[in-house]
PDB file of C-alpha atoms and ligand atoms in Angstrom:
ATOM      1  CA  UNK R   1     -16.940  15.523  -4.665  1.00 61.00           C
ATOM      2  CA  UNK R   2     -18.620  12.440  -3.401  1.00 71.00           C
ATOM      3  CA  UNK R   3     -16.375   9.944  -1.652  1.00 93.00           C
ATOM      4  CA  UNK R   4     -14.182   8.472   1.303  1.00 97.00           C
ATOM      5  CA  UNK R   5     -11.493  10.225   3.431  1.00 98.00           C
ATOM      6  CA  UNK R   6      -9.467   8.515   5.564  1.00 98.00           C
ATOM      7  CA  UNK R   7      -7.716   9.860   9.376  1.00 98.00           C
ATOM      8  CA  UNK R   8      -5.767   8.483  11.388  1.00 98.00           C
ATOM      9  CA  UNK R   9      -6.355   9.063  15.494  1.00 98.00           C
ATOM     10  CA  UNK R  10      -3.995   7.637  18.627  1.00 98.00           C
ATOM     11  CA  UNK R  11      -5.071   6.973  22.163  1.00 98.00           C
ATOM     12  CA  UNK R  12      -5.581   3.656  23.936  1.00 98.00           C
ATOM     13  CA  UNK R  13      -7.811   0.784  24.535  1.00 98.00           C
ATOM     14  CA  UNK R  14      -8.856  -0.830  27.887  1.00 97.00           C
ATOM     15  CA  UNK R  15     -10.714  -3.606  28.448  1.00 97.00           C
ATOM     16  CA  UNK R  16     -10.612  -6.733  31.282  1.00 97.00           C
ATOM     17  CA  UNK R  17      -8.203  -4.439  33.506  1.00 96.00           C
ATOM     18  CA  UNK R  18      -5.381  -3.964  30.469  1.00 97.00           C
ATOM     19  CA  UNK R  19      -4.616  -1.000  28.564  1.00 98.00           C
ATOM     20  CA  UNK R  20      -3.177  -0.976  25.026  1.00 98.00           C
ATOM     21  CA  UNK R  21      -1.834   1.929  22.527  1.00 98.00           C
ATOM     22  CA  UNK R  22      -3.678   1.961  19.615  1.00 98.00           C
ATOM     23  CA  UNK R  23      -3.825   3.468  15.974  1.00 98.00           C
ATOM     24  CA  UNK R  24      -7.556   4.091  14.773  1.00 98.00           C
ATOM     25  CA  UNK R  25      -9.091   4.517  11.473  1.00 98.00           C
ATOM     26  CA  UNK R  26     -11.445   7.072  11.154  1.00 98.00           C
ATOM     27  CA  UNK R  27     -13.702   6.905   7.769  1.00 98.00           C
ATOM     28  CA  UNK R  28     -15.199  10.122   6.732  1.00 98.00           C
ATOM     29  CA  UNK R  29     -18.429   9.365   4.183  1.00 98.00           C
ATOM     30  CA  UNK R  30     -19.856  11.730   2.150  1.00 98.00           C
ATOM     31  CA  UNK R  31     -19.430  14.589  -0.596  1.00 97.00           C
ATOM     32  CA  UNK R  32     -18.785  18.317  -0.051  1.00 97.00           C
ATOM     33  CA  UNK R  33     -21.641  19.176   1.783  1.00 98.00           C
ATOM     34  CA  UNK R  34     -22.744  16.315   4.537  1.00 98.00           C
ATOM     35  CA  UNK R  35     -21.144  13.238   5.593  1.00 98.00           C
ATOM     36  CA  UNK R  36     -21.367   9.951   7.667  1.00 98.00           C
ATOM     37  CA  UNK R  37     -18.662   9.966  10.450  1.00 98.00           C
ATOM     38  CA  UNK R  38     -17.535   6.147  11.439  1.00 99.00           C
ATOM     39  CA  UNK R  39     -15.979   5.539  14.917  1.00 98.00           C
ATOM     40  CA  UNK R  40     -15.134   8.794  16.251  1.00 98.00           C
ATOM     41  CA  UNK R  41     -11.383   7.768  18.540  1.00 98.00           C
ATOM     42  CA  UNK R  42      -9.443   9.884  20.439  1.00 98.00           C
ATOM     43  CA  UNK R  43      -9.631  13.010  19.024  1.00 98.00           C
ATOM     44  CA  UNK R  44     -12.633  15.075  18.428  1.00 98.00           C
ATOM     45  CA  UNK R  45     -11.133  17.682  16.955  1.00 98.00           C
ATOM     46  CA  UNK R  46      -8.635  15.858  14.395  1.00 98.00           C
ATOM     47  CA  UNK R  47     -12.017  14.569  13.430  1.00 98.00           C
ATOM     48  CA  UNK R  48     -13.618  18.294  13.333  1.00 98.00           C
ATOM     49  CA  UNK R  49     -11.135  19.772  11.675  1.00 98.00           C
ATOM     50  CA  UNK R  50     -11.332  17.028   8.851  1.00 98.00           C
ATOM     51  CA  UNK R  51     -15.306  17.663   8.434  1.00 98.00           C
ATOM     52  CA  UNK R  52     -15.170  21.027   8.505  1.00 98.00           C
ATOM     53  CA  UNK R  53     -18.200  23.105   7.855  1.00 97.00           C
ATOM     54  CA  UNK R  54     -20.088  20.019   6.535  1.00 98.00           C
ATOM     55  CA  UNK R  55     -22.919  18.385   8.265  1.00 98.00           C
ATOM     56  CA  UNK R  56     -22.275  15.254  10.108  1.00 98.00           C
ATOM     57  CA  UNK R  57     -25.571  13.014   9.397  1.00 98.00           C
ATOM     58  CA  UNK R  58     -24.451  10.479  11.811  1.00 98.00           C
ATOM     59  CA  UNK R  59     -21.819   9.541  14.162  1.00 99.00           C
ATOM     60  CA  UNK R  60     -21.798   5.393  13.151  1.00 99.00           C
ATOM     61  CA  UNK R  61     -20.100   3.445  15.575  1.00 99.00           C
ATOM     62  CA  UNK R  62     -19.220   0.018  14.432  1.00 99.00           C
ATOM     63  CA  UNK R  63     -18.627  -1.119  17.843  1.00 98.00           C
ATOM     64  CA  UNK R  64     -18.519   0.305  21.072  1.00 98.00           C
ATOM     65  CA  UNK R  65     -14.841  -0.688  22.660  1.00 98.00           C
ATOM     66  CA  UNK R  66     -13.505   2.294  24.109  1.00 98.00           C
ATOM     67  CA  UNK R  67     -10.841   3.640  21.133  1.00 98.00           C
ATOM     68  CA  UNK R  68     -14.088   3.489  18.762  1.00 98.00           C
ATOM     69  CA  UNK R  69     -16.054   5.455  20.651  1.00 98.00           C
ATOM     70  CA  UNK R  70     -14.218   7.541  23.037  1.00 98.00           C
ATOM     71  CA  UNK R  71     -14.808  11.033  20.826  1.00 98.00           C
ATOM     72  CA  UNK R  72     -18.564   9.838  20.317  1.00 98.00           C
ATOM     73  CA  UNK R  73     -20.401  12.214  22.471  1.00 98.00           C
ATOM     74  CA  UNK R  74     -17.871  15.188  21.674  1.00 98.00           C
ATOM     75  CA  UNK R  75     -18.233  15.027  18.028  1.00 98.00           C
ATOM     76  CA  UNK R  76     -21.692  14.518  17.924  1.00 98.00           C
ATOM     77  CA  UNK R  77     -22.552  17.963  20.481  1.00 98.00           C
ATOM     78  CA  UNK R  78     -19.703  19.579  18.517  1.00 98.00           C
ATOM     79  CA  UNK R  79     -21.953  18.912  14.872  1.00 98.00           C
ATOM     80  CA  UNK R  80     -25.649  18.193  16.640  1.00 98.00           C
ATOM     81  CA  UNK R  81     -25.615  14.761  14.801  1.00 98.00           C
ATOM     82  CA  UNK R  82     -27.203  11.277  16.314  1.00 99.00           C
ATOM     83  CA  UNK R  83     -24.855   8.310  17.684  1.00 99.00           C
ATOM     84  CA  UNK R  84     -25.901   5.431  15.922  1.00 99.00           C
ATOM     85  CA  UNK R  85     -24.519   1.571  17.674  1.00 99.00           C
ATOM     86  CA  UNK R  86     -26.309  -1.367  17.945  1.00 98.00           C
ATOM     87  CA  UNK R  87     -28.037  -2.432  21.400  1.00 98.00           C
ATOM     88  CA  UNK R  88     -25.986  -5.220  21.828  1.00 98.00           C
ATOM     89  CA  UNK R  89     -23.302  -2.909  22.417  1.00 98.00           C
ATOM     90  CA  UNK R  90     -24.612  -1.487  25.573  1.00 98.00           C
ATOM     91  CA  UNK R  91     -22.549  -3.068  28.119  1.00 98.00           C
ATOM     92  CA  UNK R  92     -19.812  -2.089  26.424  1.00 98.00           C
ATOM     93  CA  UNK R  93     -20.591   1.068  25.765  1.00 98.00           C
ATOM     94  CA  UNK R  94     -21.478   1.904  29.682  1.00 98.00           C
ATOM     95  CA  UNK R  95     -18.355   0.939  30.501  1.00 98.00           C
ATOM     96  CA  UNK R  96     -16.719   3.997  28.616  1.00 98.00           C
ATOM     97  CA  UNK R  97     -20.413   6.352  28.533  1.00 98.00           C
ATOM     98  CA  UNK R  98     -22.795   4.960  31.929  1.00 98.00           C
ATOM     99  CA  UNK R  99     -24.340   8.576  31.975  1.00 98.00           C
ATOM    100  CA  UNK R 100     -25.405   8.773  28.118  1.00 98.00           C
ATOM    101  CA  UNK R 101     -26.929   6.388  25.405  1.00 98.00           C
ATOM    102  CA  UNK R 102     -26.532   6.298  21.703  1.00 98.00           C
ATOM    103  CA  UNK R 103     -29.344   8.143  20.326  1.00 98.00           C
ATOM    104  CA  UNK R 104     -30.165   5.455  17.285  1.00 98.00           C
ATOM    105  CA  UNK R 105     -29.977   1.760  17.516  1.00 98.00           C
ATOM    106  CA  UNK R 106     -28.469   0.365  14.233  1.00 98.00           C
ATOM    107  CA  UNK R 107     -29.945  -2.813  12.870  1.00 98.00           C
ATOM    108  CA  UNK R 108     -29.168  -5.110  10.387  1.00 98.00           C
ATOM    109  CA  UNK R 109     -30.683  -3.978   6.913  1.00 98.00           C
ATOM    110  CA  UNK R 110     -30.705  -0.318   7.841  1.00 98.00           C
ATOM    111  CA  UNK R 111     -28.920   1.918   4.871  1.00 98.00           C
ATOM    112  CA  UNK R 112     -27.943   4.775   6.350  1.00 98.00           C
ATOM    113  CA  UNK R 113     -27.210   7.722   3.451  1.00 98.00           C
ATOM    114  CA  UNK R 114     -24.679  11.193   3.148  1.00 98.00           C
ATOM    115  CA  UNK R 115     -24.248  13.282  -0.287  1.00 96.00           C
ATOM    116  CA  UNK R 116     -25.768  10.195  -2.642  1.00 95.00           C
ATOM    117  CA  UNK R 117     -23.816   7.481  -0.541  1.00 97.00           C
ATOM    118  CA  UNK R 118     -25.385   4.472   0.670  1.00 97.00           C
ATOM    119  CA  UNK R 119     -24.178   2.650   3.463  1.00 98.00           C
ATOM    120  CA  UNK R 120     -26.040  -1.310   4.122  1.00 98.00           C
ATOM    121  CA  UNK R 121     -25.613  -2.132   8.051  1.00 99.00           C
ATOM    122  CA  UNK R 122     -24.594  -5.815   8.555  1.00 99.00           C
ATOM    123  CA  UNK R 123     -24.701  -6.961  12.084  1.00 99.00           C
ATOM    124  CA  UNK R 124     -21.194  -9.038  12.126  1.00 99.00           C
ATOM    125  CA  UNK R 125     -21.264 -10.267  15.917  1.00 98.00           C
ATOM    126  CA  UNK R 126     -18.253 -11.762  16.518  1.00 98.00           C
ATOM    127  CA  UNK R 127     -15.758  -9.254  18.389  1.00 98.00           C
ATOM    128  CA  UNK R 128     -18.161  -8.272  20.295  1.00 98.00           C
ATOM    129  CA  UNK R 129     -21.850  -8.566  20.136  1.00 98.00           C
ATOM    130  CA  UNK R 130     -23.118  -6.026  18.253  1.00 98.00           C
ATOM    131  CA  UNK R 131     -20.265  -5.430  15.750  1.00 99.00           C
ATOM    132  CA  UNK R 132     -21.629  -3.905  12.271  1.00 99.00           C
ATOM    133  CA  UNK R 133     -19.829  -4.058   9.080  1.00 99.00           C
ATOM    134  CA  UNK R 134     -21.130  -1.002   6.605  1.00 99.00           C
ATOM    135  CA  UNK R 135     -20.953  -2.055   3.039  1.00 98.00           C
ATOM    136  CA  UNK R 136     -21.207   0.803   0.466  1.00 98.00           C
ATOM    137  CA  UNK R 137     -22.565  -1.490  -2.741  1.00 98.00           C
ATOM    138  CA  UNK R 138     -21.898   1.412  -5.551  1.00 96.00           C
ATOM    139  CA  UNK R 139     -18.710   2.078  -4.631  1.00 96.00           C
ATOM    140  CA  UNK R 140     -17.620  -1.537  -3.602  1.00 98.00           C
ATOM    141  CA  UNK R 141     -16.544  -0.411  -0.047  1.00 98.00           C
ATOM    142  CA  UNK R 142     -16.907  -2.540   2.853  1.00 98.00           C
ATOM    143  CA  UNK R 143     -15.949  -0.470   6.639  1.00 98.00           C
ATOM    144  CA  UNK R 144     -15.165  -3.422   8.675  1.00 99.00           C
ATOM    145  CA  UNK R 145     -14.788  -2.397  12.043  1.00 98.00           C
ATOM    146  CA  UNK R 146     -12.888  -4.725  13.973  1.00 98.00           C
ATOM    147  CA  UNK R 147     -14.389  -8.201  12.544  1.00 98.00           C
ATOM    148  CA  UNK R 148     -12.090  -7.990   9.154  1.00 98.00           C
ATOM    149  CA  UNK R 149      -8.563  -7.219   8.842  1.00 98.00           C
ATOM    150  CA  UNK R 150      -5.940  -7.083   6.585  1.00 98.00           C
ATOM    151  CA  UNK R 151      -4.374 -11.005   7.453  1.00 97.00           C
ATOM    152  CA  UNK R 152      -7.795 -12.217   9.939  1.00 98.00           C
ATOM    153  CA  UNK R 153     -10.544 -11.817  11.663  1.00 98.00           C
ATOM    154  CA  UNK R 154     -10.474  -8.937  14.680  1.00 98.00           C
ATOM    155  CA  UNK R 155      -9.559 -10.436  18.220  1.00 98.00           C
ATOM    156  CA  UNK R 156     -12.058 -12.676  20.098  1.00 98.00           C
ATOM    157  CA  UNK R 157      -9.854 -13.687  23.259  1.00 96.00           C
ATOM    158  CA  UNK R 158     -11.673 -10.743  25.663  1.00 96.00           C
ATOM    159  CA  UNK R 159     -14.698 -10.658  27.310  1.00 97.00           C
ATOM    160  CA  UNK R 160     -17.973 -10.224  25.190  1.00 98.00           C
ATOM    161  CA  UNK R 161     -16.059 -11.845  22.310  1.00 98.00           C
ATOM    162  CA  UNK R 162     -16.555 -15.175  20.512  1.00 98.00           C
ATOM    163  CA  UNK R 163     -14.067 -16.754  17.534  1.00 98.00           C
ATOM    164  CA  UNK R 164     -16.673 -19.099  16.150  1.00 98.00           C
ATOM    165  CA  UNK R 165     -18.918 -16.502  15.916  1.00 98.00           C
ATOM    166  CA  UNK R 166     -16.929 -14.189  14.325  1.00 98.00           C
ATOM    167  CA  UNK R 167     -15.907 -16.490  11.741  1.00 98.00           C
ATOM    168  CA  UNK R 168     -19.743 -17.462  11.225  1.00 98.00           C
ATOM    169  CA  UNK R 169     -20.015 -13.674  10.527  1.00 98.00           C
ATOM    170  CA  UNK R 170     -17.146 -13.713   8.100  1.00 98.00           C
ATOM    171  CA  UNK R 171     -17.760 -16.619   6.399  1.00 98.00           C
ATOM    172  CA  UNK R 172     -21.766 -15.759   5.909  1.00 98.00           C
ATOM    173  CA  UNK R 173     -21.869 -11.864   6.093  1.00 98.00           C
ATOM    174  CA  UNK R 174     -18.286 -10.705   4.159  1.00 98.00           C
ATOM    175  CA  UNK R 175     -17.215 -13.447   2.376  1.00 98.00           C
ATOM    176  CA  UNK R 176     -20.070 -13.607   0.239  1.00 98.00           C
ATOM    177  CA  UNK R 177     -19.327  -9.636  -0.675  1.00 98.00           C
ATOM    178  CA  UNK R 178     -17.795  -9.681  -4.227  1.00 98.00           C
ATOM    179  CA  UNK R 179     -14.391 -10.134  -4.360  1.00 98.00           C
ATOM    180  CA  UNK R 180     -13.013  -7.294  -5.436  1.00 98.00           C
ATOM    181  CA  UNK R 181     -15.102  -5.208  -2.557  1.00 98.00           C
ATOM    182  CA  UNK R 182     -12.051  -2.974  -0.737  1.00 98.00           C
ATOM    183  CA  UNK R 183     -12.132  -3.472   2.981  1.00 98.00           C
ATOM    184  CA  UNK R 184     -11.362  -0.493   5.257  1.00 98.00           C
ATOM    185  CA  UNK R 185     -10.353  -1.535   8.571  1.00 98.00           C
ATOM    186  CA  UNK R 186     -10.926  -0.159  12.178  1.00 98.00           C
ATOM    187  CA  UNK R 187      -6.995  -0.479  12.403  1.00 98.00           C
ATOM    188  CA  UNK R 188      -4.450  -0.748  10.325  1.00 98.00           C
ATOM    189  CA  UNK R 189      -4.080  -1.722   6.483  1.00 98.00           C
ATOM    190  CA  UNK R 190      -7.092  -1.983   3.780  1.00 98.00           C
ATOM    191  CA  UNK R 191      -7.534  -5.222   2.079  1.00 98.00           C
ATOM    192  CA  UNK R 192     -10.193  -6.685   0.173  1.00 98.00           C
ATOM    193  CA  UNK R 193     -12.789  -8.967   0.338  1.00 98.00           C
ATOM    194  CA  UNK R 194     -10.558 -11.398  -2.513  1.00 98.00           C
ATOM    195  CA  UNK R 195      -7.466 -10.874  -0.795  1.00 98.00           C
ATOM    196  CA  UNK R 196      -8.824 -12.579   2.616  1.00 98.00           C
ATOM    197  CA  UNK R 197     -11.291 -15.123   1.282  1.00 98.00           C
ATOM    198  CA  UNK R 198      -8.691 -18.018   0.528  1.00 98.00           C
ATOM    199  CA  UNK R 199      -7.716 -17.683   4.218  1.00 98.00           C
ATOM    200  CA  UNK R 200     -10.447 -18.964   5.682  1.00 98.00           C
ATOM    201  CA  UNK R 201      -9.538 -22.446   6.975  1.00 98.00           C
ATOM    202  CA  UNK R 202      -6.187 -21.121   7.949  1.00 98.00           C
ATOM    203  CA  UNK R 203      -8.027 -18.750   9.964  1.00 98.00           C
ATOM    204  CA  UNK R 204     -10.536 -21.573  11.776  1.00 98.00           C
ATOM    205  CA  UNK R 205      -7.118 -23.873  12.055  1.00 97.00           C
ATOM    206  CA  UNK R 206      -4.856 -21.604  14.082  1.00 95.00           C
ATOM    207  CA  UNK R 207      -7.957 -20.636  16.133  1.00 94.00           C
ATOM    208  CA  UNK R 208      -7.665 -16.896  16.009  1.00 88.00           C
TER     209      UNK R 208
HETATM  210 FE1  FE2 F 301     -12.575  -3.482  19.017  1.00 51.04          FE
END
């Protein structure tokens, strides 16, 4: 069985002094024996349990607000697998971990691989500055984080965030995926890359 399981955790998100409920997508990567674990929220063990006995190559965070990686560190001691975020995420990330560090830096072009899956790192700043999209070319996946959702871009109106470079991101990093790649979202609804595409300029218009 080589393919993509989905789970859905709830907690909350902080940032700039607010706190918000929040729904989080957690992608599971992989066949029967190993998998790729992106943005471990909330709950370690709703994540556990949905591994089970297989090995966890990597804990890929695709940002580092707090819901994405607030199960990081306890998933990764639970299966002895590597956090992998990009360094532009680390004043984000000491916000939520100031006494531990990702153990991998992700960069864009790195292909990270679980049970004959490939997954293509594309640095998407935007949402914050290290975002990474993960685009699986075989199976014409794209795991978009927070920079793609079903109906925009993610939001750019807290700190660390920037809307035209998000849409730079968009516009030069996912938009130029093949239209018919599915998009699974850090929140919310899949879409795909066709669906989203002819919304561009209504995007850049309304300013969000
Ligand atoms: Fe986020």
């Amino acid at each position: 069985m080589t393919g993509i399981e989905h789970v859905v955790t709830s907690g909350t998100f902080s940032l700039d002094g607010g706190t918000w409920e929040v729904d989080n997508n957690v992608w599971i990567v992989g066949d029967s024996s190993e998998v790729l674990v992106i943005d471990a929220a909330h709950s370690a063990s709703t994540i556990a349990d949905a591994v089970g006995d297989r090995r966890v190559v990597a804990v890929v965070c695709t940002h580092a607000h707090d819901d994405h990686v607030n199960s990081a560190p306890a998933l990764a001691d639970r299966f002895g697998a590597p956090i992998l975020l990009h360094p532009a995420e680390a004043p984000l990330w000491e916000m939520t971990w100031p006494d531990r560090r990702p153990d991998r830096e992700l960069a864009d072009g790195d292909v990270l691989r679980a049970g004959g899956l490939e997954l293509h790192v594309l640095h998407t700043p935007g949402h914050s500055p290290g975002s990474c999209c993960l685009y699986e070319p075989a199976l014409g996946v794209l795991f978009s984080g927070d920079t793609l959702f079903h109906g925009g871009p993610g939001a750019t109106g807290r700190s660390f965030s920037s809307f035209d470079t998000i849409i730079s991101s968009i516009r030069e990093r996912l938009l130029t995926l093949p239209g018919t790649t599915e998009v699974h979202t850090g929140h919310g609804d899949s879409t795909s890359i066709g669906a989203e595409a002819p919304h561009l300029e209504e995007w850049i218009a309304r300013g969000s």
